[in-house]
Short mmCIF file of C-alpha atoms in Angstrom, two decimals:
data_model
loop_
_atom_site.label_atom_id
_atom_site.label_comp_id
_atom_site.label_asym_id
_atom_site.label_seq_id
_atom_site.Cartn_x
_atom_site.Cartn_y
_atom_site.Cartn_z
CA MET T 1 97.40 6.09 141.68
CA LYS T 2 93.80 6.33 140.53
CA TRP T 3 91.20 9.07 140.81
CA PHE T 4 87.45 8.44 140.65
CA ILE T 5 84.43 10.74 140.62
CA VAL T 6 82.16 11.13 143.63
CA GLY T 7 79.59 13.87 143.11
CA ALA T 8 81.53 17.05 142.40
CA SER T 9 84.81 15.67 143.72
CA LEU T 10 87.75 13.63 142.52
CA ILE T 11 89.14 11.49 145.30
CA LEU T 12 92.62 10.04 145.60
CA ALA T 13 92.25 6.28 145.73
CA LYS T 14 95.48 5.41 147.59
CA GLN T 15 97.77 6.90 150.17
CA ALA T 16 101.02 8.49 149.01
CA ARG T 17 103.93 6.19 148.34
CA SER T 18 107.53 6.80 149.42
CA PHE T 19 109.37 9.70 147.79
CA ALA T 20 112.81 10.40 146.43
CA PRO T 21 115.26 12.18 148.76
CA SER T 22 115.32 15.63 147.16
CA ILE T 23 112.35 17.94 147.55
CA GLN T 24 112.36 18.68 143.81
CA ASN T 25 112.10 14.96 143.09
CA LYS T 26 109.43 14.66 145.74
CA PHE T 27 107.44 17.34 143.96
CA HIS T 28 107.77 15.73 140.56
CA SER T 29 107.14 12.24 141.91
CA SER T 30 104.05 13.43 143.71
CA PHE T 31 102.46 14.63 140.49
CA SER T 32 102.17 11.06 139.22
CA LEU T 33 100.05 10.26 142.27
CA PHE T 34 97.30 12.52 140.97
CA ALA T 35 97.32 11.23 137.40
CA SER T 36 94.46 8.89 136.53
CA THR T 37 95.24 5.57 134.87
CA GLU T 38 93.07 7.00 132.13
CA THR T 39 95.40 9.88 131.33
CA ARG T 40 94.05 13.30 132.14
CA PRO T 41 95.82 15.59 129.66
CA LEU T 42 97.28 18.81 131.00
CA GLY T 43 95.24 21.78 129.79
CA LYS T 44 96.47 25.03 128.27
CA PRO T 45 97.09 28.12 130.40
CA GLY T 46 95.42 31.42 129.57
CA THR T 47 92.38 29.92 127.85
CA ALA T 48 89.69 30.68 130.47
CA GLU T 49 87.03 33.22 129.55
CA LEU T 50 87.14 36.16 131.97
CA ASP T 51 85.22 39.42 132.16
CA THR T 52 88.51 41.35 132.30
CA PRO T 53 91.55 41.24 129.98
CA TRP T 54 94.46 39.27 131.41
CA GLU T 55 96.65 42.39 131.39
CA GLU T 56 94.14 44.30 133.54
CA LEU T 57 93.58 41.81 136.34
CA GLY T 58 93.82 43.26 139.82
CA PHE T 59 94.30 41.37 143.06
CA GLU T 60 90.77 40.20 143.86
CA PHE T 61 88.74 37.03 144.15
CA ARG T 62 87.57 35.37 140.93
CA PRO T 63 85.82 32.00 140.67
CA THR T 64 87.71 29.09 139.11
CA ASN T 65 86.98 25.40 138.52
CA SER T 66 87.77 23.82 141.85
CA HIS T 67 89.80 23.70 145.02
CA VAL T 68 91.65 20.88 146.77
CA ARG T 69 90.44 19.73 150.18
CA LEU T 70 91.90 17.36 152.80
CA ILE T 71 90.66 16.48 156.29
CA CYS T 72 92.80 15.44 159.25
CA LYS T 73 91.05 13.50 162.03
CA ASP T 74 92.79 12.33 165.19
CA GLY T 75 96.20 13.07 163.68
CA GLU T 76 95.68 11.21 160.39
CA TRP T 77 95.32 13.03 157.07
CA GLY T 78 92.65 11.63 154.78
CA LYS T 79 92.40 11.48 151.00
CA PRO T 80 92.62 14.66 148.90
CA GLU T 81 89.56 15.80 146.97
CA LEU T 82 89.02 18.15 144.07
CA VAL T 83 85.89 20.06 145.02
CA LYS T 84 83.84 22.33 142.75
CA ASP T 85 81.60 23.79 145.47
CA SER T 86 83.04 27.08 146.83
CA TYR T 87 81.33 26.67 150.20
CA ILE T 88 82.18 24.50 153.21
CA ASN T 89 79.97 23.04 155.96
CA LEU T 90 81.63 24.01 159.24
CA HIS T 91 80.74 23.05 162.82
CA ILE T 92 79.64 26.03 164.93
CA GLY T 93 82.16 24.98 167.60
CA ALA T 94 85.15 24.90 165.24
CA THR T 95 88.33 26.16 166.90
CA ALA T 96 89.05 28.36 163.88
CA LEU T 97 85.94 30.38 164.74
CA HIS T 98 86.40 30.52 168.51
CA TYR T 99 90.14 30.39 169.15
CA GLY T 100 91.74 31.51 165.89
CA GLN T 101 93.31 28.19 164.89
CA SER T 102 93.86 29.20 161.28
CA CYS T 103 96.89 29.81 159.09
CA PHE T 104 97.46 30.25 155.38
CA GLU T 105 100.10 30.63 152.69
CA GLY T 106 100.46 32.57 149.46
CA LEU T 107 102.41 31.52 146.37
CA LYS T 108 102.16 31.86 142.60
CA ALA T 109 102.27 29.87 139.38
CA PHE T 110 103.55 31.43 136.15
CA THR T 111 103.28 30.54 132.48
CA HIS T 112 106.59 30.27 130.63
CA GLU T 113 107.13 31.03 126.96
CA ASP T 114 107.09 27.31 126.10
CA GLY T 115 103.57 27.03 127.53
CA SER T 116 104.62 25.19 130.68
CA VAL T 117 103.34 26.32 134.07
CA ASN T 118 105.76 26.62 137.00
CA ILE T 119 105.14 27.22 140.70
CA PHE T 120 107.62 29.45 142.51
CA ARG T 121 109.28 27.90 145.60
CA PRO T 122 106.34 25.88 146.98
CA ASP T 123 108.69 23.84 149.17
CA GLU T 124 109.40 26.99 151.20
CA ASN T 125 105.67 27.59 151.69
CA ALA T 126 105.25 24.03 152.91
CA LYS T 127 107.90 24.61 155.58
CA ARG T 128 106.47 27.97 156.62
CA MET T 129 102.99 26.53 157.03
CA GLN T 130 104.43 23.79 159.22
CA SER T 131 105.99 26.50 161.40
CA SER T 132 102.60 28.22 161.71
CA CYS T 133 100.98 24.92 162.68
CA GLN T 134 103.62 24.23 165.33
CA ARG T 135 103.05 27.64 166.93
CA THR T 136 99.26 27.23 167.05
CA MET T 137 99.20 23.48 167.84
CA MET T 138 97.51 22.45 164.61
CA ALA T 139 98.10 19.24 162.68
CA GLU T 140 101.12 19.69 160.38
CA LEU T 141 100.72 18.80 156.72
CA PRO T 142 103.71 16.81 155.36
CA SER T 143 105.63 18.64 152.64
CA GLU T 144 104.94 15.88 150.11
CA LEU T 145 101.20 16.17 150.60
CA PHE T 146 101.33 19.98 150.51
CA LEU T 147 103.18 19.87 147.19
CA GLU T 148 100.77 17.30 145.75
CA ALA T 149 97.76 19.38 146.71
CA VAL T 150 99.22 22.61 145.31
CA ASN T 151 100.11 20.94 142.02
CA GLU T 152 96.67 19.41 141.61
CA ALA T 153 94.91 22.71 142.38
CA VAL T 154 96.92 24.40 139.62
CA ARG T 155 96.53 21.47 137.24
CA ASP T 156 92.74 21.40 137.53
CA ASN T 157 92.53 25.18 137.01
CA ILE T 158 95.36 25.56 134.52
CA GLU T 159 93.28 27.54 132.01
CA TYR T 160 93.10 30.29 134.65
CA VAL T 161 96.89 30.71 134.77
CA PRO T 162 97.46 34.04 132.94
CA PRO T 163 99.26 33.61 129.63
CA TYR T 164 102.95 34.32 129.16
CA GLY T 165 103.58 38.03 128.60
CA SER T 166 100.43 39.24 130.38
CA GLY T 167 102.26 40.10 133.62
CA GLY T 168 99.80 38.07 135.65
CA ALA T 169 100.03 34.90 137.71
CA LEU T 170 97.84 32.29 139.31
CA TYR T 171 97.75 33.12 143.01
CA ILE T 172 97.63 29.99 145.16
CA ARG T 173 96.15 30.22 148.66
CA PRO T 174 96.63 27.15 150.90
CA LEU T 175 94.57 27.40 154.09
CA LEU T 176 94.64 25.17 157.18
CA PHE T 177 92.25 25.60 160.10
CA GLY T 178 90.71 23.87 163.08
CA SER T 179 87.36 22.48 161.96
CA GLY T 180 86.66 20.25 164.96
CA PRO T 181 84.50 21.60 167.84
CA ARG T 182 85.97 22.64 171.20
CA ILE T 183 84.47 24.84 173.89
CA GLY T 184 87.38 24.73 176.33
CA LEU T 185 90.63 26.22 175.07
CA GLN T 186 92.45 23.29 173.48
CA PRO T 187 93.53 22.13 170.02
CA ALA T 188 90.88 20.68 167.72
CA ASP T 189 90.58 16.98 166.93
CA GLU T 190 89.89 17.75 163.25
CA TYR T 191 91.63 20.05 160.77
CA THR T 192 90.78 21.04 157.22
CA PHE T 193 93.33 21.96 154.57
CA LEU T 194 92.27 23.74 151.39
CA VAL T 195 94.09 25.03 148.30
CA MET T 196 92.24 27.66 146.28
CA VAL T 197 93.58 29.47 143.21
CA ILE T 198 92.82 32.85 141.63
CA PRO T 199 94.19 34.59 138.51
CA VAL T 200 95.69 37.93 139.57
CA GLY T 201 97.59 40.99 138.39
CA ASP T 202 99.35 43.62 140.51
CA TYR T 203 98.43 43.91 144.21
CA TYR T 204 98.87 47.68 144.12
CA LYS T 205 97.50 49.25 140.97
CA GLY T 206 100.38 50.09 138.69
CA GLY T 207 102.75 47.63 140.39
CA LEU T 208 106.35 48.50 139.68
CA ALA T 209 105.26 51.20 137.24
CA SER T 210 104.71 53.80 139.97
CA PRO T 211 106.05 54.15 143.54
CA VAL T 212 103.47 54.35 146.30
CA ASP T 213 103.47 56.57 149.37
CA GLY T 214 103.46 54.98 152.81
CA ALA T 215 102.76 56.14 156.34
CA ILE T 216 104.16 54.93 159.65
CA ILE T 217 101.44 53.46 161.84
CA THR T 218 101.91 54.65 165.41
CA ASP T 219 98.47 54.12 166.99
CA PHE T 220 98.50 50.35 166.51
CA ASP T 221 100.98 47.47 166.67
CA ARG T 222 101.14 44.64 164.16
CA ALA T 223 102.57 42.02 166.52
CA ALA T 224 103.75 41.79 170.11
CA PRO T 225 107.25 40.70 171.09
CA ARG T 226 107.29 36.92 171.55
CA GLY T 227 103.86 36.80 169.92
CA VAL T 228 102.83 35.30 166.57
CA GLY T 229 104.16 37.93 164.17
CA ASN T 230 106.65 35.47 162.68
CA VAL T 231 104.00 32.98 161.56
CA LYS T 232 101.26 33.39 158.97
CA VAL T 233 98.16 33.11 161.15
CA ALA T 234 94.88 34.68 160.11
CA GLY T 235 94.52 36.91 163.17
CA ASN T 236 97.63 38.90 162.27
CA TYR T 237 95.85 40.23 159.21
CA ALA T 238 92.55 40.97 160.97
CA ALA T 239 94.51 43.21 163.35
CA ASP T 240 95.79 45.21 160.37
CA LEU T 241 92.39 45.88 158.77
CA LEU T 242 91.52 49.00 160.77
CA PRO T 243 94.93 50.77 160.63
CA ASN T 244 95.25 49.79 156.96
CA MET T 245 91.91 51.38 156.09
CA MET T 246 92.71 54.46 158.17
CA SER T 247 96.00 54.91 156.29
CA LYS T 248 94.27 54.60 152.94
CA LYS T 249 91.70 57.23 153.91
CA ARG T 250 94.61 59.59 154.58
CA GLY T 251 95.95 58.92 151.10
CA PHE T 252 98.58 56.28 151.93
CA PRO T 253 98.14 52.94 150.14
CA ILE T 254 100.53 51.15 152.48
CA GLY T 255 101.36 51.34 156.18
CA LEU T 256 104.66 50.65 157.94
CA TYR T 257 104.79 49.26 161.47
CA LEU T 258 107.52 49.89 164.03
CA ASP T 259 108.49 47.49 166.82
CA ALA T 260 105.78 47.26 169.46
CA ALA T 261 108.12 47.46 172.45
CA THR T 262 109.91 50.75 171.75
CA GLN T 263 108.41 52.22 168.54
CA THR T 264 111.97 52.99 167.42
CA PHE T 265 112.79 50.23 164.91
CA VAL T 266 111.34 49.50 161.48
CA GLU T 267 109.61 46.13 161.34
CA GLU T 268 107.20 45.39 158.49
CA PHE T 269 104.70 46.85 156.05
CA SER T 270 101.08 45.81 156.45
CA THR T 271 101.36 42.78 154.17
CA SER T 272 105.01 42.90 153.06
CA ASN T 273 108.59 42.80 154.28
CA PHE T 274 110.64 46.03 154.35
CA VAL T 275 113.83 46.43 152.33
CA GLY T 276 116.07 49.51 152.28
CA ILE T 277 118.72 50.06 149.60
CA ASP T 278 121.87 52.14 150.11
CA ASN T 279 123.37 52.45 146.64
CA ASP T 280 126.55 54.25 147.70
CA LYS T 281 127.47 51.55 150.20
CA LYS T 282 125.93 48.79 148.06
CA LYS T 283 123.76 47.53 150.89
CA PHE T 284 120.48 45.61 150.98
CA VAL T 285 119.06 46.09 154.49
CA THR T 286 116.04 44.29 155.93
CA PRO T 287 114.79 43.98 159.54
CA GLU T 288 115.68 40.97 161.64
CA SER T 289 112.97 40.53 164.24
CA ALA T 290 111.11 37.65 165.85
CA SER T 291 107.92 39.62 165.15
CA VAL T 292 108.40 39.73 161.36
CA LEU T 293 107.06 37.06 159.03
CA PRO T 294 109.91 35.53 156.99
CA SER T 295 109.07 36.40 153.38
CA ILE T 296 109.95 33.86 150.71
CA THR T 297 110.14 36.68 148.16
CA ASN T 298 112.53 38.58 150.43
CA LYS T 299 114.60 35.44 150.91
CA SER T 300 114.83 35.15 147.12
CA LEU T 301 115.74 38.81 146.69
CA MET T 302 118.49 38.55 149.30
CA ARG T 303 120.09 35.74 147.30
CA ILE T 304 119.81 37.73 144.07
CA ALA T 305 121.13 40.88 145.78
CA GLU T 306 124.26 39.01 146.85
CA ASP T 307 124.76 37.87 143.25
CA GLU T 308 124.44 41.51 142.19
CA GLY T 309 127.31 42.50 144.49
CA LEU T 310 125.25 43.96 147.34
CA THR T 311 125.99 43.29 150.99
CA VAL T 312 122.87 41.86 152.62
CA GLU T 313 122.26 42.97 156.20
CA ALA T 314 119.43 41.50 158.28
CA ARG T 315 119.42 43.61 161.46
CA ASP T 316 117.63 46.22 163.53
CA ILE T 317 116.83 49.35 161.53
CA PRO T 318 116.33 52.53 163.60
CA VAL T 319 113.51 54.61 162.15
CA GLU T 320 115.94 57.52 161.66
CA GLU T 321 117.90 55.34 159.21
CA LEU T 322 115.07 55.77 156.71
CA ALA T 323 116.73 59.07 155.80
CA THR T 324 119.81 57.21 154.52
CA PHE T 325 118.12 54.89 152.02
CA ASP T 326 118.13 55.68 148.33
CA GLU T 327 115.38 53.17 147.62
CA VAL T 328 112.78 51.39 149.73
CA LEU T 329 110.82 48.31 148.70
CA ALA T 330 107.80 46.44 150.03
CA VAL T 331 108.31 42.79 149.12
CA GLY T 332 106.11 39.73 149.31
CA THR T 333 104.31 37.09 147.26
CA ALA T 334 101.29 39.24 146.50
CA VAL T 335 103.20 42.41 145.63
CA VAL T 336 106.48 40.77 144.51
CA VAL T 337 108.24 44.16 144.68
CA THR T 338 106.46 47.46 145.25
CA PRO T 339 108.68 50.58 145.21
CA ILE T 340 108.00 53.09 147.97
CA GLY T 341 108.27 56.74 146.99
CA SER T 342 107.98 58.17 150.49
CA ILE T 343 107.15 57.30 154.09
CA THR T 344 105.50 59.88 156.33
CA ARG T 345 105.41 59.90 160.12
CA PHE T 346 102.88 62.03 161.98
CA ASP T 347 103.42 63.17 165.56
CA ASP T 348 100.70 63.54 168.18
CA ASP T 349 99.95 67.08 166.96
CA GLY T 350 99.55 66.00 163.35
CA ASN T 351 102.89 67.40 162.20
CA ALA T 352 104.47 65.31 159.45
CA LYS T 353 108.04 64.18 158.84
CA LYS T 354 108.46 62.82 155.35
CA TYR T 355 111.21 60.48 154.20
CA GLU T 356 111.59 60.45 150.41
CA PHE T 357 113.41 57.90 148.31
CA GLY T 358 114.93 58.52 144.90
CA SER T 359 113.53 60.84 142.25
CA GLU T 360 109.80 61.49 142.46
CA GLY T 361 107.80 59.04 140.39
CA GLU T 362 110.85 57.11 139.19
CA ILE T 363 111.83 53.51 139.85
CA GLY T 364 115.24 53.11 141.49
CA VAL T 365 117.94 51.35 139.49
CA THR T 366 118.50 48.65 142.12
CA THR T 367 114.76 48.13 142.62
CA ARG T 368 114.35 47.66 138.89
CA ARG T 369 117.27 45.26 138.67
CA LEU T 370 116.12 43.08 141.59
CA TYR T 371 112.55 43.03 140.32
CA ASP T 372 113.60 42.17 136.78
CA ARG T 373 115.81 39.34 138.00
CA VAL T 374 113.19 37.64 140.20
CA ARG T 375 110.45 38.10 137.59
CA ALA T 376 112.72 36.72 134.87
CA ILE T 377 113.27 33.58 136.94
CA GLN T 378 109.56 33.27 137.71
CA ASN T 379 108.68 33.70 134.02
CA GLY T 380 111.36 31.31 132.79
CA GLU T 381 113.31 34.05 131.01
CA GLU T 382 116.46 33.54 133.08
CA GLU T 383 118.21 30.33 133.99
CA ASP T 384 116.80 28.95 137.22
CA LYS T 385 120.19 28.19 138.72
CA TYR T 386 118.73 28.12 142.23
CA GLY T 387 116.14 25.44 141.47
CA TRP T 388 113.23 27.62 142.56
CA ASN T 389 110.68 26.75 139.85
CA PHE T 390 108.58 23.61 140.17
CA LYS T 391 106.98 22.53 136.91
CA VAL T 392 103.34 21.48 136.95
CA TYR T 393 102.78 18.00 135.48
#
């Protein structure tokens, strides 16, 4: 497979060949498709010059070298490009603008002690994006092509992957949207897929170092029953902007939504899955709802929790059950694990009921253990017996 330069882009010269049966082999095989016949050496992570120390990166946009771009027209995906320009030329009739045909993913790449860079569970993100596309009638990107694009985006920006020991990661944001024009309500005839990358630190300042206080959001719903809460479409996050900002103004960095139908069951934090820990009964409890986005981080933690001897329960969680949890976690790709110190619910008169978890200001033992385990796997400090890490070539 050969790449050649056209303006500011590198374009794949051939279509993808057949792949080996296993997804891990598919991922590794796909990397060779992006390698030029004139070998492009893999760069060194953590060598980019930033205006902020690696250890102090927050979760915000920072420019990097390039992004990957693919176009699908009439059901056929074209050739991937590496593009340096951060702007796109979009038709004013694009269905993403008018009818919300847009979905995205979030995943991370980590530097290991040996200097290699590994992406955490990208095969799961490929499948979840396909689910989002199915629900919104967008062109699905094959897993092989998704994995190729993600690898090449990291490879071309590898100096922006935070160095081992810094606590940071390269956040990877695949985005797929309707770019073809439609005025009547119907799927587009053209779709654009992008992969952008950004070096990041903790989503919430302090990360695992300090629990955050949350508030139950009662004036707004995150997702309707039988709606699109279980897929990662852009509109779900736009709906959370106002209640999220209102919560922060009241002093609560994170909001918790209840089910829209009855307002009696815990569903999801603004951008993260909910997990409750009962240490006495050795239980890991997380909501099971068609309105909740399946978190790949939560899926990973559930597997680790079982290995740690906890019983994992995915079920309805009455809001009153908050009083029984010793620890509560907000989990997701961006936050990984954020401990929750308290959750407050206000009634119509402004009276507050506060649920507190663990000792004030302290990280729960189970929270710490689960976090340490998943981070050790991500950082290459623990054997990856699950096959979750995909090495960048």
